[in-house]
mmCIF file of C-alpha atoms in Angstrom:
data_model
loop_
_atom_site.group_PDB
_atom_site.id
_atom_site.type_symbol
_atom_site.label_atom_id
_atom_site.label_comp_id
_atom_site.label_asym_id
_atom_site.label_seq_id
_atom_site.Cartn_x
_atom_site.Cartn_y
_atom_site.Cartn_z
ATOM 1 C CA MET X 224 45.523 33.336 -33.712
ATOM 2 C CA PRO X 225 42.339 32.452 -35.659
ATOM 3 C CA PRO X 226 39.235 34.642 -35.384
ATOM 4 C CA PRO X 227 37.203 33.820 -32.261
ATOM 5 C CA VAL X 228 34.331 31.387 -32.737
ATOM 6 C CA PRO X 229 31.015 31.929 -30.918
ATOM 7 C CA THR X 230 30.344 29.242 -28.335
ATOM 8 C CA THR X 231 28.932 28.646 -24.843
ATOM 9 C CA TRP X 232 30.590 28.327 -21.454
ATOM 10 C CA PRO X 233 29.567 24.655 -21.024
ATOM 11 C CA ALA X 234 31.057 23.846 -24.438
ATOM 12 C CA ILE X 235 34.289 25.648 -23.526
ATOM 13 C CA ALA X 236 34.597 23.730 -20.255
ATOM 14 C CA ALA X 237 33.848 20.361 -21.856
ATOM 15 C CA THR X 238 36.288 20.867 -24.735
ATOM 16 C CA LEU X 239 39.030 22.157 -22.466
ATOM 17 C CA ALA X 240 38.560 19.233 -20.078
ATOM 18 C CA ARG X 241 38.989 16.669 -22.846
ATOM 19 C CA HIS X 242 42.083 18.486 -24.074
ATOM 20 C CA ILE X 243 43.583 18.747 -20.585
ATOM 21 C CA ALA X 244 42.893 15.083 -19.819
ATOM 22 C CA ASP X 245 45.041 14.139 -22.824
ATOM 23 C CA LEU X 246 47.938 16.481 -22.028
ATOM 24 C CA THR X 247 51.312 15.148 -20.951
ATOM 25 C CA PRO X 248 52.963 17.529 -18.468
ATOM 26 C CA ALA X 249 56.145 19.146 -19.758
ATOM 27 C CA ASP X 250 59.573 18.409 -18.271
ATOM 28 C CA ASP X 251 58.375 15.172 -16.643
ATOM 29 C CA ALA X 252 56.303 17.127 -14.129
ATOM 30 C CA ARG X 253 54.105 14.989 -11.901
ATOM 31 C CA HIS X 254 50.883 16.881 -12.577
ATOM 32 C CA THR X 255 49.276 18.900 -15.367
ATOM 33 C CA ARG X 256 49.344 22.640 -14.623
ATOM 34 C CA VAL X 257 46.660 24.920 -16.053
ATOM 35 C CA ALA X 258 46.133 28.688 -15.822
ATOM 36 C CA VAL X 259 42.696 30.274 -15.981
ATOM 37 C CA ASP X 260 43.685 33.920 -16.223
ATOM 38 C CA GLY X 261 41.378 36.908 -16.190
ATOM 39 C CA ALA X 262 40.202 39.977 -14.335
ATOM 40 C CA ALA X 263 38.138 39.261 -11.243
ATOM 41 C CA VAL X 264 35.065 40.714 -12.958
ATOM 42 C CA ALA X 265 35.509 38.167 -15.784
ATOM 43 C CA ARG X 266 34.764 35.454 -13.182
ATOM 44 C CA PRO X 267 37.604 33.081 -14.081
ATOM 45 C CA ARG X 268 36.786 30.962 -11.023
ATOM 46 C CA ASP X 269 33.474 30.001 -12.651
ATOM 47 C CA LEU X 270 35.340 28.485 -15.596
ATOM 48 C CA ALA X 271 37.819 26.756 -13.269
ATOM 49 C CA ASP X 272 34.940 25.197 -11.320
ATOM 50 C CA ALA X 273 33.260 24.078 -14.545
ATOM 51 C CA LEU X 274 36.542 22.540 -15.697
ATOM 52 C CA ALA X 275 36.841 20.582 -12.463
ATOM 53 C CA ALA X 276 33.303 19.268 -12.894
ATOM 54 C CA GLU X 277 34.052 18.154 -16.463
ATOM 55 C CA LEU X 278 37.390 16.555 -15.556
ATOM 56 C CA ARG X 279 35.961 14.399 -12.776
ATOM 57 C CA PRO X 280 34.035 11.990 -15.069
ATOM 58 C CA LEU X 281 37.224 11.699 -17.136
ATOM 59 C CA GLY X 282 38.990 10.268 -14.099
ATOM 60 C CA ARG X 283 40.942 13.401 -13.236
ATOM 61 C CA GLU X 284 40.686 15.121 -9.898
ATOM 62 C CA THR X 285 41.374 18.859 -9.767
ATOM 63 C CA LEU X 286 42.930 21.190 -7.230
ATOM 64 C CA ILE X 287 41.954 24.813 -7.825
ATOM 65 C CA VAL X 288 44.489 27.310 -6.477
ATOM 66 C CA PRO X 289 43.211 30.926 -6.447
ATOM 67 C CA SER X 290 46.092 33.329 -6.951
ATOM 68 C CA GLY X 291 44.322 35.685 -4.546
ATOM 69 C CA GLY X 292 45.572 33.408 -1.785
ATOM 70 C CA PHE X 293 49.131 34.272 -2.793
ATOM 71 C CA LEU X 294 49.040 38.050 -2.684
ATOM 72 C CA LYS X 295 51.698 39.826 -0.670
ATOM 73 C CA PRO X 296 51.023 41.389 2.751
ATOM 74 C CA ALA X 297 49.449 44.841 2.694
ATOM 75 C CA SER X 298 52.703 46.548 3.687
ATOM 76 C CA LEU X 299 54.275 45.289 0.448
ATOM 77 C CA ARG X 300 51.247 45.536 -1.847
ATOM 78 C CA PHE X 301 50.578 49.132 -0.878
ATOM 79 C CA GLU X 302 54.177 50.328 -0.719
ATOM 80 C CA TYR X 303 53.388 52.815 -3.514
ATOM 81 C CA GLY X 304 49.835 53.508 -2.345
ATOM 82 C CA LYS X 305 46.606 51.564 -2.599
ATOM 83 C CA ARG X 306 45.789 52.747 -6.138
ATOM 84 C CA ASP X 307 49.044 52.360 -8.031
ATOM 85 C CA ALA X 308 48.251 50.556 -11.284
ATOM 86 C CA ASP X 309 51.829 49.473 -11.976
ATOM 87 C CA ALA X 310 52.210 48.000 -8.495
ATOM 88 C CA PHE X 311 48.851 46.228 -8.906
ATOM 89 C CA LEU X 312 50.161 44.540 -12.050
ATOM 90 C CA ASP X 313 53.791 43.966 -11.140
ATOM 91 C CA HIS X 314 54.037 43.574 -7.381
ATOM 92 C CA TRP X 315 50.827 42.448 -5.686
ATOM 93 C CA LEU X 316 51.161 38.764 -6.591
ATOM 94 C CA ASP X 317 53.785 36.823 -4.639
ATOM 95 C CA SER X 318 55.226 34.879 -7.573
ATOM 96 C CA GLY X 319 58.017 33.447 -5.449
ATOM 97 C CA ALA X 320 55.537 31.928 -3.011
ATOM 98 C CA LEU X 321 53.534 30.400 -5.856
ATOM 99 C CA PHE X 322 56.669 28.793 -7.246
ATOM 100 C CA ARG X 323 57.742 27.529 -3.834
ATOM 101 C CA GLU X 324 54.395 26.246 -2.568
ATOM 102 C CA VAL X 325 52.615 25.199 -5.778
ATOM 103 C CA PHE X 326 54.823 24.750 -8.830
ATOM 104 C CA ASP X 327 58.020 23.350 -7.308
ATOM 105 C CA PRO X 328 56.185 20.455 -5.592
ATOM 106 C CA LEU X 329 54.701 19.493 -8.977
ATOM 107 C CA GLU X 330 58.096 18.995 -10.614
ATOM 108 C CA ALA X 331 59.430 15.522 -11.408
ATOM 109 C CA LYS X 332 61.326 15.366 -8.117
ATOM 110 C CA GLY X 333 58.832 17.460 -6.164
ATOM 111 C CA SER X 334 56.980 16.367 -3.058
ATOM 112 C CA GLY X 335 53.476 16.456 -4.570
ATOM 113 C CA ARG X 336 52.341 18.397 -1.484
ATOM 114 C CA VAL X 337 50.800 21.739 -2.435
ATOM 115 C CA LEU X 338 49.740 24.676 -0.280
ATOM 116 C CA PRO X 339 46.351 25.872 -1.602
ATOM 117 C CA ASP X 340 46.730 29.383 -0.170
ATOM 118 C CA LEU X 341 49.206 31.348 1.897
ATOM 119 C CA TRP X 342 47.920 34.813 2.795
ATOM 120 C CA ASP X 343 44.506 36.086 3.905
ATOM 121 C CA THR X 344 44.320 39.639 2.565
ATOM 122 C CA THR X 345 41.188 40.429 4.601
ATOM 123 C CA LYS X 346 42.901 39.683 7.914
ATOM 124 C CA ASP X 347 46.389 40.432 6.530
ATOM 125 C CA ARG X 348 47.907 37.338 8.040
ATOM 126 C CA ALA X 349 48.905 33.815 7.043
ATOM 127 C CA THR X 350 46.007 31.464 6.330
ATOM 128 C CA ARG X 351 47.669 28.488 8.043
ATOM 129 C CA SER X 352 45.937 26.140 5.602
ATOM 130 C CA PRO X 353 47.222 22.547 5.585
ATOM 131 C CA TYR X 354 49.163 21.151 2.661
ATOM 132 C CA VAL X 355 47.269 19.004 0.158
ATOM 133 C CA GLU X 356 48.775 15.670 -0.885
ATOM 134 C CA LEU X 357 47.874 15.295 -4.548
ATOM 135 C CA ALA X 358 46.645 11.980 -5.893
ATOM 136 C CA PRO X 359 48.272 10.752 -9.113
ATOM 137 C CA GLY X 360 46.766 12.426 -12.162
ATOM 138 C CA THR X 361 45.404 15.432 -10.282
ATOM 139 C CA VAL X 362 45.195 18.553 -12.448
ATOM 140 C CA VAL X 363 46.262 21.786 -10.743
ATOM 141 C CA VAL X 364 44.366 24.851 -11.963
ATOM 142 C CA VAL X 365 45.717 28.237 -10.891
ATOM 143 C CA VAL X 366 43.045 30.889 -11.324
ATOM 144 C CA GLY X 367 43.259 34.667 -11.032
ATOM 145 C CA GLU X 368 44.608 37.908 -12.452
ATOM 146 C CA PHE X 369 47.913 38.603 -14.236
ATOM 147 C CA LEU X 370 49.210 35.020 -14.339
ATOM 148 C CA LEU X 371 50.935 35.164 -17.714
ATOM 149 C CA ASN X 372 54.526 36.269 -18.458
ATOM 150 C CA ARG X 373 55.743 35.284 -14.991
ATOM 151 C CA TRP X 374 57.587 32.119 -16.055
ATOM 152 C CA PHE X 375 55.034 29.903 -14.349
ATOM 153 C CA PRO X 376 55.366 26.453 -15.992
ATOM 154 C CA PHE X 377 51.818 26.032 -17.236
ATOM 155 C CA ASP X 378 51.042 23.169 -19.591
ATOM 156 C CA LEU X 379 48.002 25.107 -20.811
ATOM 157 C CA SER X 380 47.065 28.758 -20.336
ATOM 158 C CA VAL X 381 43.524 30.081 -20.766
ATOM 159 C CA HIS X 382 42.854 33.823 -20.755
ATOM 160 C CA ILE X 383 39.396 35.364 -20.427
ATOM 161 C CA HIS X 384 39.660 38.696 -22.209
ATOM 162 C CA LEU X 385 37.533 41.762 -21.527
ATOM 163 C CA SER X 386 37.835 45.058 -23.357
ATOM 164 C CA ALA X 387 38.344 48.247 -21.358
ATOM 165 C CA GLY X 388 34.677 49.086 -21.818
ATOM 166 C CA ALA X 389 33.566 45.698 -20.531
ATOM 167 C CA LEU X 390 35.917 45.938 -17.560
ATOM 168 C CA ARG X 391 34.446 49.317 -16.680
ATOM 169 C CA ARG X 392 30.839 48.174 -17.134
ATOM 170 C CA ARG X 393 31.378 45.217 -14.838
ATOM 171 C CA GLY X 394 32.778 47.335 -12.045
ATOM 172 C CA THR X 395 36.556 47.389 -12.399
ATOM 173 C CA GLU X 396 37.844 50.478 -10.627
ATOM 174 C CA ASP X 397 39.141 53.237 -12.898
ATOM 175 C CA TRP X 398 42.611 53.216 -11.343
ATOM 176 C CA GLN X 399 42.995 49.529 -12.270
ATOM 177 C CA LEU X 400 42.196 49.978 -15.975
ATOM 178 C CA PRO X 401 45.741 51.071 -16.980
ATOM 179 C CA ALA X 402 47.096 47.862 -15.433
ATOM 180 C CA PHE X 403 44.835 45.718 -17.593
ATOM 181 C CA ALA X 404 45.681 47.795 -20.677
ATOM 182 C CA ARG X 405 49.400 47.356 -20.006
ATOM 183 C CA TYR X 406 48.951 43.651 -19.400
ATOM 184 C CA ASP X 407 47.116 43.177 -22.703
ATOM 185 C CA GLY X 408 49.885 45.002 -24.528
ATOM 186 C CA GLU X 409 52.823 43.219 -22.929
ATOM 187 C CA VAL X 410 51.942 39.557 -22.428
ATOM 188 C CA GLU X 411 52.330 36.808 -24.972
ATOM 189 C CA PRO X 412 48.948 35.413 -26.047
ATOM 190 C CA ALA X 413 47.599 32.551 -23.971
ATOM 191 C CA ASP X 414 47.200 29.114 -25.526
ATOM 192 C CA VAL X 415 43.430 29.637 -25.385
ATOM 193 C CA VAL X 416 41.701 33.021 -25.479
ATOM 194 C CA VAL X 417 38.045 33.493 -24.548
ATOM 195 C CA ARG X 418 36.531 36.834 -25.462
ATOM 196 C CA ALA X 419 33.780 37.560 -22.983
ATOM 197 C CA ASP X 420 32.639 41.168 -23.406
ATOM 198 C CA HIS X 421 29.127 39.721 -23.592
ATOM 199 C CA ALA X 422 29.043 37.320 -20.670
ATOM 200 C CA ASP X 423 26.272 35.190 -22.144
ATOM 201 C CA ARG X 424 27.839 35.049 -25.628
ATOM 202 C CA PRO X 425 31.524 34.137 -25.353
ATOM 203 C CA ALA X 426 33.712 33.517 -28.372
ATOM 204 C CA TRP X 427 36.997 31.690 -28.293
ATOM 205 C CA SER X 428 40.077 30.566 -30.152
ATOM 206 C CA GLY X 429 39.540 26.869 -29.507
ATOM 207 C CA VAL X 430 42.177 24.529 -28.111
ATOM 208 C CA PRO X 431 45.699 24.314 -29.548
ATOM 209 C CA GLY X 432 46.298 21.943 -32.433
#
């Protein structure tokens, strides 16, 4: 991957939006699928929201799906305790539910009806949100932590990277740091990497190609 180039968040969002608008979904999928991956303290939702705003004038609607709405119930997340770093990385996210409710409906023969969230971790019960019928051309952006290396069929993956020091400075709990270190060491690089140790001075790899 080339050395990161200094840039700004608006420039990242605008460039990504133009790139995404031109993408053809793989495997004849009905909709383009994008990951915005990063620790909660990296604020990946901010980039997802900016992407949606940039895509709209390009004629592309966006559905943002926070992965936090697809965490497992507390009894499963905390099976090994509430501060187990390996469980936090490997077991908190309900990958099967994301496939079933988000990715499978986007396939060529899918229904096009997506569930935007499944589980309310605050109340520890199902959200009961209605399904969303996607208009043609809608881009689906899944945003959250630890999205890579799970076989999710993303057409473009964006990772906001923070060093251990930056994670700590921004308030990541100490017990979570080994999970992020393991993740950095094990996952294949994203298509696009944004280095954001200095929140107001990001640097990035640019878009593929």
